[in-house]
Amino acid sequence: EAGVAQSPRYKIIEKRQSVAFWCNPISGHATLYWYQQILGQGPKLLIQFQNNGVVDDSQLPKDRFSAERLKGVDSTLKIQPAKLEDSAVYLCASSYRDPLYNEQFFGPGTRLTVL
Amino acid sequence: QKEVEQDPGPLSVPEGAIVSLNCTYSNSAFQYFMWYRQYSRKGPELLMYTYSSGNKEDGRFTAQVDKSSKYISLFIRDSQPSDSATYLCAMLIGDTGRRALTFGSGTRLQVQP
């Protein structure tokens, strides 16, 4: 079974620039999550999708971050404009719609450095 | 105060040692408790999952939950160099629909050969 795919793996940009990350979840997984992991911290949820609808985006900085999941499969996360404090690893995860227990499968992440 | 507290380490042990990793939490609504392992430059992967108080064993790993004390532990027996990674505790309230995990900050473990 193929895992969660993310691209790019690394990105370096200057502050105030824009950047976009892409995620392809495991086939059949209806729920998709974007997490932000700052160095030395645990992942923090940014947004959760159920199919192509947003379930939870309460911690997404909506003035600069946006995310979409067209057709309920792939997803993109965008930052515009980026700030220094956005330097982090952006993890995408997916899970079945409503499992007995919620195993979330994580991708390898995109490491963003904002200079 | 963070909802989930975890000692960041690093924790260095010799091969074969028993390792104890711990987390405390403040939100009594948490119902599901997990331990994830994260190797350098990789995404977290699920190690253990528990729902109720008590112990759960899987090979060399034992997860322990004490809801009355809001305290969870992960024990690793006969630790191996391949266990060297960051261990993240994670918790879930379990409301219908909202399945976001709340993570601890992670404990970095180094097992010396």
PDB file of C-alpha atoms in Angstrom:
ATOM      1  CA  GLU A   1       0.000   0.000   0.000  1.00  0.00           C
ATOM      2  CA  ALA A   2       1.475   3.350  -1.007  1.00  0.00           C
ATOM      3  CA  GLY A   3       1.876   5.854   1.783  1.00  0.00           C
ATOM      4  CA  VAL A   4       1.037   9.539   1.983  1.00  0.00           C
ATOM      5  CA  ALA A   5       2.999  11.465  -0.619  1.00  0.00           C
ATOM      6  CA  GLN A   6       4.157  15.035  -0.168  1.00  0.00           C
ATOM      7  CA  SER A   7       6.096  17.448  -2.324  1.00  0.00           C
ATOM      8  CA  PRO A   8       8.378  19.220  -2.348  1.00  0.00           C
ATOM      9  CA  ARG A   9      10.472  17.712   0.449  1.00  0.00           C
ATOM     10  CA  TYR A  10      12.407  20.911   1.035  1.00  0.00           C
ATOM     11  CA  LYS A  11      11.749  24.546   0.262  1.00  0.00           C
ATOM     12  CA  ILE A  12      13.713  27.681   1.024  1.00  0.00           C
ATOM     13  CA  ILE A  13      12.106  31.061   0.446  1.00  0.00           C
ATOM     14  CA  GLU A  14      12.511  34.625   1.601  1.00  0.00           C
ATOM     15  CA  LYS A  15      10.010  36.285   3.877  1.00  0.00           C
ATOM     16  CA  ARG A  16       6.998  37.797   2.146  1.00  0.00           C
ATOM     17  CA  GLN A  17       7.245  35.263  -0.668  1.00  0.00           C
ATOM     18  CA  SER A  18       4.557  32.677  -1.374  1.00  0.00           C
ATOM     19  CA  VAL A  19       4.860  28.913  -1.200  1.00  0.00           C
ATOM     20  CA  ALA A  20       2.607  25.925  -1.826  1.00  0.00           C
ATOM     21  CA  PHE A  21       2.780  22.340  -0.619  1.00  0.00           C
ATOM     22  CA  TRP A  22       1.073  19.336  -2.136  1.00  0.00           C
ATOM     23  CA  CYS A  23      -0.255  16.169  -0.513  1.00  0.00           C
ATOM     24  CA  ASN A  24      -1.638  12.962  -1.955  1.00  0.00           C
ATOM     25  CA  PRO A  25      -3.247  10.812   0.761  1.00  0.00           C
ATOM     26  CA  ILE A  26      -3.550   7.051   0.892  1.00  0.00           C
ATOM     27  CA  SER A  27      -6.140   5.833  -1.574  1.00  0.00           C
ATOM     28  CA  GLY A  28      -9.582   5.612  -0.003  1.00  0.00           C
ATOM     29  CA  HIS A  29      -8.785   7.806   2.979  1.00  0.00           C
ATOM     30  CA  ALA A  30     -11.553  10.354   3.344  1.00  0.00           C
ATOM     31  CA  THR A  31      -9.938  12.410   6.090  1.00  0.00           C
ATOM     32  CA  LEU A  32      -6.880  14.552   5.458  1.00  0.00           C
ATOM     33  CA  TYR A  33      -4.925  16.677   7.924  1.00  0.00           C
ATOM     34  CA  TRP A  34      -2.249  19.311   7.657  1.00  0.00           C
ATOM     35  CA  TYR A  35       0.034  19.706  10.677  1.00  0.00           C
ATOM     36  CA  GLN A  36       2.796  22.205  11.369  1.00  0.00           C
ATOM     37  CA  GLN A  37       5.805  20.904  13.309  1.00  0.00           C
ATOM     38  CA  ILE A  38       8.209  23.557  14.540  1.00  0.00           C
ATOM     39  CA  LEU A  39      11.664  22.312  15.516  1.00  0.00           C
ATOM     40  CA  GLY A  40      11.604  20.765  18.982  1.00  0.00           C
ATOM     41  CA  GLN A  41       7.810  20.666  19.156  1.00  0.00           C
ATOM     42  CA  GLY A  42       5.091  18.173  18.400  1.00  0.00           C
ATOM     43  CA  PRO A  43       2.894  18.538  15.328  1.00  0.00           C
ATOM     44  CA  LYS A  44       0.083  21.059  15.613  1.00  0.00           C
ATOM     45  CA  LEU A  45      -3.062  20.717  13.527  1.00  0.00           C
ATOM     46  CA  LEU A  46      -3.651  23.438  10.970  1.00  0.00           C
ATOM     47  CA  ILE A  47      -6.668  22.064   9.128  1.00  0.00           C
ATOM     48  CA  GLN A  48      -8.709  18.874   8.835  1.00  0.00           C
ATOM     49  CA  PHE A  49     -10.732  17.886   5.751  1.00  0.00           C
ATOM     50  CA  GLN A  50     -13.438  15.269   5.512  1.00  0.00           C
ATOM     51  CA  ASN A  51     -13.629  14.498   1.799  1.00  0.00           C
ATOM     52  CA  ASN A  52     -13.470  18.020   0.364  1.00  0.00           C
ATOM     53  CA  GLY A  53     -15.148  19.783   3.277  1.00  0.00           C
ATOM     54  CA  VAL A  54     -13.372  21.515   6.156  1.00  0.00           C
ATOM     55  CA  VAL A  55     -13.989  19.956   9.579  1.00  0.00           C
ATOM     56  CA  ASP A  56     -11.609  22.042  11.668  1.00  0.00           C
ATOM     57  CA  ASP A  57      -9.499  25.031  10.696  1.00  0.00           C
ATOM     58  CA  SER A  58      -9.552  26.805  14.043  1.00  0.00           C
ATOM     59  CA  GLN A  59      -5.746  26.949  14.278  1.00  0.00           C
ATOM     60  CA  LEU A  60      -5.089  27.960  10.686  1.00  0.00           C
ATOM     61  CA  PRO A  61      -3.750  31.550  10.411  1.00  0.00           C
ATOM     62  CA  LYS A  62      -6.270  32.493   7.780  1.00  0.00           C
ATOM     63  CA  ASP A  63      -4.722  35.866   7.017  1.00  0.00           C
ATOM     64  CA  ARG A  64      -1.806  34.084   5.346  1.00  0.00           C
ATOM     65  CA  PHE A  65      -2.551  30.363   5.139  1.00  0.00           C
ATOM     66  CA  SER A  66      -5.060  28.688   2.858  1.00  0.00           C
ATOM     67  CA  ALA A  67      -5.769  25.094   2.000  1.00  0.00           C
ATOM     68  CA  GLU A  68      -8.004  23.249  -0.379  1.00  0.00           C
ATOM     69  CA  ARG A  69      -8.866  19.690  -1.191  1.00  0.00           C
ATOM     70  CA  LEU A  70     -10.447  19.519  -4.591  1.00  0.00           C
ATOM     71  CA  LYS A  71     -12.421  16.383  -5.479  1.00  0.00           C
ATOM     72  CA  GLY A  72     -11.763  14.975  -2.028  1.00  0.00           C
ATOM     73  CA  VAL A  73      -8.339  13.543  -2.880  1.00  0.00           C
ATOM     74  CA  ASP A  74      -5.203  15.689  -3.238  1.00  0.00           C
ATOM     75  CA  SER A  75      -4.704  18.777  -1.146  1.00  0.00           C
ATOM     76  CA  THR A  76      -2.594  21.909  -1.315  1.00  0.00           C
ATOM     77  CA  LEU A  77      -1.537  24.187   1.514  1.00  0.00           C
ATOM     78  CA  LYS A  78      -0.434  27.710   0.646  1.00  0.00           C
ATOM     79  CA  ILE A  79       1.311  30.414   2.625  1.00  0.00           C
ATOM     80  CA  GLN A  80       1.157  33.970   1.321  1.00  0.00           C
ATOM     81  CA  PRO A  81       3.088  35.953   2.429  1.00  0.00           C
ATOM     82  CA  ALA A  82       5.493  33.854   4.474  1.00  0.00           C
ATOM     83  CA  LYS A  83       6.974  35.012   7.765  1.00  0.00           C
ATOM     84  CA  LEU A  84      10.141  33.888   9.518  1.00  0.00           C
ATOM     85  CA  GLU A  85       8.086  32.055  12.139  1.00  0.00           C
ATOM     86  CA  ASP A  86       6.561  29.850   9.434  1.00  0.00           C
ATOM     87  CA  SER A  87       9.828  27.911   9.233  1.00  0.00           C
ATOM     88  CA  ALA A  88       8.748  24.394  10.131  1.00  0.00           C
ATOM     89  CA  VAL A  89       7.984  20.956   8.753  1.00  0.00           C
ATOM     90  CA  TYR A  90       4.519  20.721   7.234  1.00  0.00           C
ATOM     91  CA  LEU A  91       3.103  17.246   7.646  1.00  0.00           C
ATOM     92  CA  CYS A  92       0.162  15.806   5.805  1.00  0.00           C
ATOM     93  CA  ALA A  93      -1.705  12.856   7.271  1.00  0.00           C
ATOM     94  CA  SER A  94      -4.720  10.821   6.238  1.00  0.00           C
ATOM     95  CA  SER A  95      -7.091   8.334   7.843  1.00  0.00           C
ATOM     96  CA  TYR A  96     -10.262   6.399   7.124  1.00  0.00           C
ATOM     97  CA  ARG A  97     -13.514   8.287   7.536  1.00  0.00           C
ATOM     98  CA  ASP A  98     -14.547   7.068  10.940  1.00  0.00           C
ATOM     99  CA  PRO A  99     -12.389   4.190  12.135  1.00  0.00           C
ATOM    100  CA  LEU A 100     -12.721   2.289  15.375  1.00  0.00           C
ATOM    101  CA  TYR A 101      -9.502   3.959  16.316  1.00  0.00           C
ATOM    102  CA  ASN A 102      -8.049   6.813  14.441  1.00  0.00           C
ATOM    103  CA  GLU A 103      -4.739   5.753  13.000  1.00  0.00           C
ATOM    104  CA  GLN A 104      -3.411   8.666  11.065  1.00  0.00           C
ATOM    105  CA  PHE A 105      -0.762   7.894   8.494  1.00  0.00           C
ATOM    106  CA  PHE A 106       1.762  10.646   8.034  1.00  0.00           C
ATOM    107  CA  GLY A 107       3.727  11.660   5.009  1.00  0.00           C
ATOM    108  CA  PRO A 108       7.443  12.529   5.200  1.00  0.00           C
ATOM    109  CA  GLY A 109       6.715  16.245   5.426  1.00  0.00           C
ATOM    110  CA  THR A 110       7.904  19.358   3.637  1.00  0.00           C
ATOM    111  CA  ARG A 111      10.658  21.242   5.426  1.00  0.00           C
ATOM    112  CA  LEU A 112      10.190  24.985   4.911  1.00  0.00           C
ATOM    113  CA  THR A 113      12.900  27.501   5.688  1.00  0.00           C
ATOM    114  CA  VAL A 114      11.963  31.174   5.543  1.00  0.00           C
ATOM    115  CA  LEU A 115      14.937  33.544   5.364  1.00  0.00           C
TER     116      LEU A 115
ATOM    117  CA  GLN B   1      -0.238  25.684  30.339  1.00  0.00           C
ATOM    118  CA  LYS B   2       0.075  23.210  27.500  1.00  0.00           C
ATOM    119  CA  GLU B   3      -2.608  20.527  27.271  1.00  0.00           C
ATOM    120  CA  VAL B   4       0.049  17.833  26.960  1.00  0.00           C
ATOM    121  CA  GLU B   5       3.448  18.008  28.658  1.00  0.00           C
ATOM    122  CA  GLN B   6       6.364  15.801  27.696  1.00  0.00           C
ATOM    123  CA  ASP B   7      10.000  15.909  28.778  1.00  0.00           C
ATOM    124  CA  PRO B   8      12.032  16.720  25.629  1.00  0.00           C
ATOM    125  CA  GLY B   9      15.115  14.817  26.731  1.00  0.00           C
ATOM    126  CA  PRO B  10      17.419  13.895  25.179  1.00  0.00           C
ATOM    127  CA  LEU B  11      17.462  10.531  26.875  1.00  0.00           C
ATOM    128  CA  SER B  12      20.548   8.396  26.323  1.00  0.00           C
ATOM    129  CA  VAL B  13      20.582   4.742  27.403  1.00  0.00           C
ATOM    130  CA  PRO B  14      22.791   1.709  26.725  1.00  0.00           C
ATOM    131  CA  GLU B  15      21.552  -1.054  24.473  1.00  0.00           C
ATOM    132  CA  GLY B  16      19.365  -3.519  26.372  1.00  0.00           C
ATOM    133  CA  ALA B  17      18.137  -0.983  28.922  1.00  0.00           C
ATOM    134  CA  ILE B  18      14.506  -0.499  29.848  1.00  0.00           C
ATOM    135  CA  VAL B  19      13.285   2.906  28.723  1.00  0.00           C
ATOM    136  CA  SER B  20      10.448   4.826  30.335  1.00  0.00           C
ATOM    137  CA  LEU B  21       8.818   7.728  28.484  1.00  0.00           C
ATOM    138  CA  ASN B  22       6.064   9.793  30.037  1.00  0.00           C
ATOM    139  CA  CYS B  23       3.447  12.436  29.354  1.00  0.00           C
ATOM    140  CA  THR B  24       1.005  14.314  31.523  1.00  0.00           C
ATOM    141  CA  TYR B  25      -2.128  16.020  30.308  1.00  0.00           C
ATOM    142  CA  SER B  26      -4.614  18.483  31.659  1.00  0.00           C
ATOM    143  CA  ASN B  27      -7.739  17.922  29.537  1.00  0.00           C
ATOM    144  CA  SER B  28      -9.884  15.199  31.099  1.00  0.00           C
ATOM    145  CA  ALA B  29     -11.870  14.969  27.839  1.00  0.00           C
ATOM    146  CA  PHE B  30      -9.056  13.048  26.174  1.00  0.00           C
ATOM    147  CA  GLN B  31     -10.215   9.494  25.558  1.00  0.00           C
ATOM    148  CA  TYR B  32      -7.665   7.955  23.217  1.00  0.00           C
ATOM    149  CA  PHE B  33      -3.947   7.851  23.869  1.00  0.00           C
ATOM    150  CA  MET B  34      -1.243   7.075  21.372  1.00  0.00           C
ATOM    151  CA  TRP B  35       2.486   6.884  21.057  1.00  0.00           C
ATOM    152  CA  TYR B  36       4.141   7.795  17.794  1.00  0.00           C
ATOM    153  CA  ARG B  37       7.752   7.251  16.819  1.00  0.00           C
ATOM    154  CA  GLN B  38       9.442   9.760  14.546  1.00  0.00           C
ATOM    155  CA  TYR B  39      12.786   9.094  12.928  1.00  0.00           C
ATOM    156  CA  SER B  40      14.848  12.031  11.759  1.00  0.00           C
ATOM    157  CA  ARG B  41      13.402  13.674   8.638  1.00  0.00           C
ATOM    158  CA  LYS B  42      10.448  11.281   8.584  1.00  0.00           C
ATOM    159  CA  GLY B  43       6.785  11.584   9.498  1.00  0.00           C
ATOM    160  CA  PRO B  44       5.494  10.122  12.785  1.00  0.00           C
ATOM    161  CA  GLU B  45       4.366   6.491  12.747  1.00  0.00           C
ATOM    162  CA  LEU B  46       1.925   4.947  15.185  1.00  0.00           C
ATOM    163  CA  LEU B  47       3.439   2.595  17.772  1.00  0.00           C
ATOM    164  CA  MET B  48       0.742   2.040  20.338  1.00  0.00           C
ATOM    165  CA  TYR B  49      -2.860   3.013  20.869  1.00  0.00           C
ATOM    166  CA  THR B  50      -4.910   2.703  24.068  1.00  0.00           C
ATOM    167  CA  TYR B  51      -8.404   3.727  24.999  1.00  0.00           C
ATOM    168  CA  SER B  52      -8.878   2.865  28.648  1.00  0.00           C
ATOM    169  CA  SER B  53      -6.766   3.031  31.769  1.00  0.00           C
ATOM    170  CA  GLY B  54      -4.375   0.141  32.274  1.00  0.00           C
ATOM    171  CA  ASN B  55      -1.601  -1.527  30.345  1.00  0.00           C
ATOM    172  CA  LYS B  56      -1.304  -2.643  26.747  1.00  0.00           C
ATOM    173  CA  GLU B  57       1.607  -4.707  25.533  1.00  0.00           C
ATOM    174  CA  ASP B  58       2.959  -5.201  22.027  1.00  0.00           C
ATOM    175  CA  GLY B  59       6.261  -7.017  21.773  1.00  0.00           C
ATOM    176  CA  ARG B  60       8.916  -4.970  23.531  1.00  0.00           C
ATOM    177  CA  PHE B  61       6.561  -2.030  24.012  1.00  0.00           C
ATOM    178  CA  THR B  62       4.090  -1.442  26.847  1.00  0.00           C
ATOM    179  CA  ALA B  63       1.742   1.526  27.000  1.00  0.00           C
ATOM    180  CA  GLN B  64       0.259   2.517  30.312  1.00  0.00           C
ATOM    181  CA  VAL B  65      -2.576   4.959  30.965  1.00  0.00           C
ATOM    182  CA  ASP B  66      -3.664   6.341  34.332  1.00  0.00           C
ATOM    183  CA  LYS B  67      -6.658   8.577  33.689  1.00  0.00           C
ATOM    184  CA  SER B  68      -7.103   9.431  37.346  1.00  0.00           C
ATOM    185  CA  SER B  69      -3.613  10.961  37.410  1.00  0.00           C
ATOM    186  CA  LYS B  70      -3.749  12.162  33.785  1.00  0.00           C
ATOM    187  CA  TYR B  71      -0.489  10.367  33.141  1.00  0.00           C
ATOM    188  CA  ILE B  72       0.593   8.055  30.344  1.00  0.00           C
ATOM    189  CA  SER B  73       3.788   6.073  29.866  1.00  0.00           C
ATOM    190  CA  LEU B  74       5.562   4.048  27.223  1.00  0.00           C
ATOM    191  CA  PHE B  75       8.045   1.380  28.294  1.00  0.00           C
ATOM    192  CA  ILE B  76      10.561  -0.124  25.893  1.00  0.00           C
ATOM    193  CA  ARG B  77      12.215  -3.350  26.995  1.00  0.00           C
ATOM    194  CA  ASP B  78      15.553  -4.560  25.659  1.00  0.00           C
ATOM    195  CA  SER B  79      16.104  -1.275  23.853  1.00  0.00           C
ATOM    196  CA  GLN B  80      17.953  -1.411  20.535  1.00  0.00           C
ATOM    197  CA  PRO B  81      19.948   1.207  18.614  1.00  0.00           C
ATOM    198  CA  SER B  82      17.146   1.103  16.035  1.00  0.00           C
ATOM    199  CA  ASP B  83      14.826   2.494  18.719  1.00  0.00           C
ATOM    200  CA  SER B  84      16.752   5.771  18.577  1.00  0.00           C
ATOM    201  CA  ALA B  85      14.133   8.296  17.533  1.00  0.00           C
ATOM    202  CA  THR B  86      11.815  10.942  18.918  1.00  0.00           C
ATOM    203  CA  TYR B  87       8.782   9.564  20.731  1.00  0.00           C
ATOM    204  CA  LEU B  88       5.629  11.631  20.666  1.00  0.00           C
ATOM    205  CA  CYS B  89       2.627  11.066  22.869  1.00  0.00           C
ATOM    206  CA  ALA B  90      -0.664  12.072  21.298  1.00  0.00           C
ATOM    207  CA  MET B  91      -4.212  12.314  22.529  1.00  0.00           C
ATOM    208  CA  LEU B  92      -7.640  12.494  21.020  1.00  0.00           C
ATOM    209  CA  ILE B  93     -10.926  13.753  22.390  1.00  0.00           C
ATOM    210  CA  GLY B  94     -12.889  11.640  19.969  1.00  0.00           C
ATOM    211  CA  ASP B  95     -15.795  13.908  19.167  1.00  0.00           C
ATOM    212  CA  THR B  96     -17.584  12.754  16.077  1.00  0.00           C
ATOM    213  CA  GLY B  97     -15.820  14.214  13.076  1.00  0.00           C
ATOM    214  CA  ARG B  98     -13.070  16.078  14.831  1.00  0.00           C
ATOM    215  CA  ARG B  99     -10.158  13.657  14.903  1.00  0.00           C
ATOM    216  CA  ALA B 100      -7.238  15.979  15.371  1.00  0.00           C
ATOM    217  CA  LEU B 101      -4.468  14.712  17.590  1.00  0.00           C
ATOM    218  CA  THR B 102      -2.950  16.847  20.334  1.00  0.00           C
ATOM    219  CA  PHE B 103       0.728  16.004  20.554  1.00  0.00           C
ATOM    220  CA  GLY B 104       3.332  16.357  23.234  1.00  0.00           C
ATOM    221  CA  SER B 105       6.596  18.000  22.253  1.00  0.00           C
ATOM    222  CA  GLY B 106       8.391  14.676  21.928  1.00  0.00           C
ATOM    223  CA  THR B 107      11.237  12.967  23.803  1.00  0.00           C
ATOM    224  CA  ARG B 108      14.411  12.284  21.865  1.00  0.00           C
ATOM    225  CA  LEU B 109      15.840   8.856  22.678  1.00  0.00           C
ATOM    226  CA  GLN B 110      19.338   7.678  21.867  1.00  0.00           C
ATOM    227  CA  VAL B 111      20.198   4.019  22.443  1.00  0.00           C
ATOM    228  CA  GLN B 112      23.956   3.513  22.541  1.00  0.00           C
ATOM    229  CA  PRO B 113      25.307   0.219  21.137  1.00  0.00           C
TER     230      PRO B 113
END
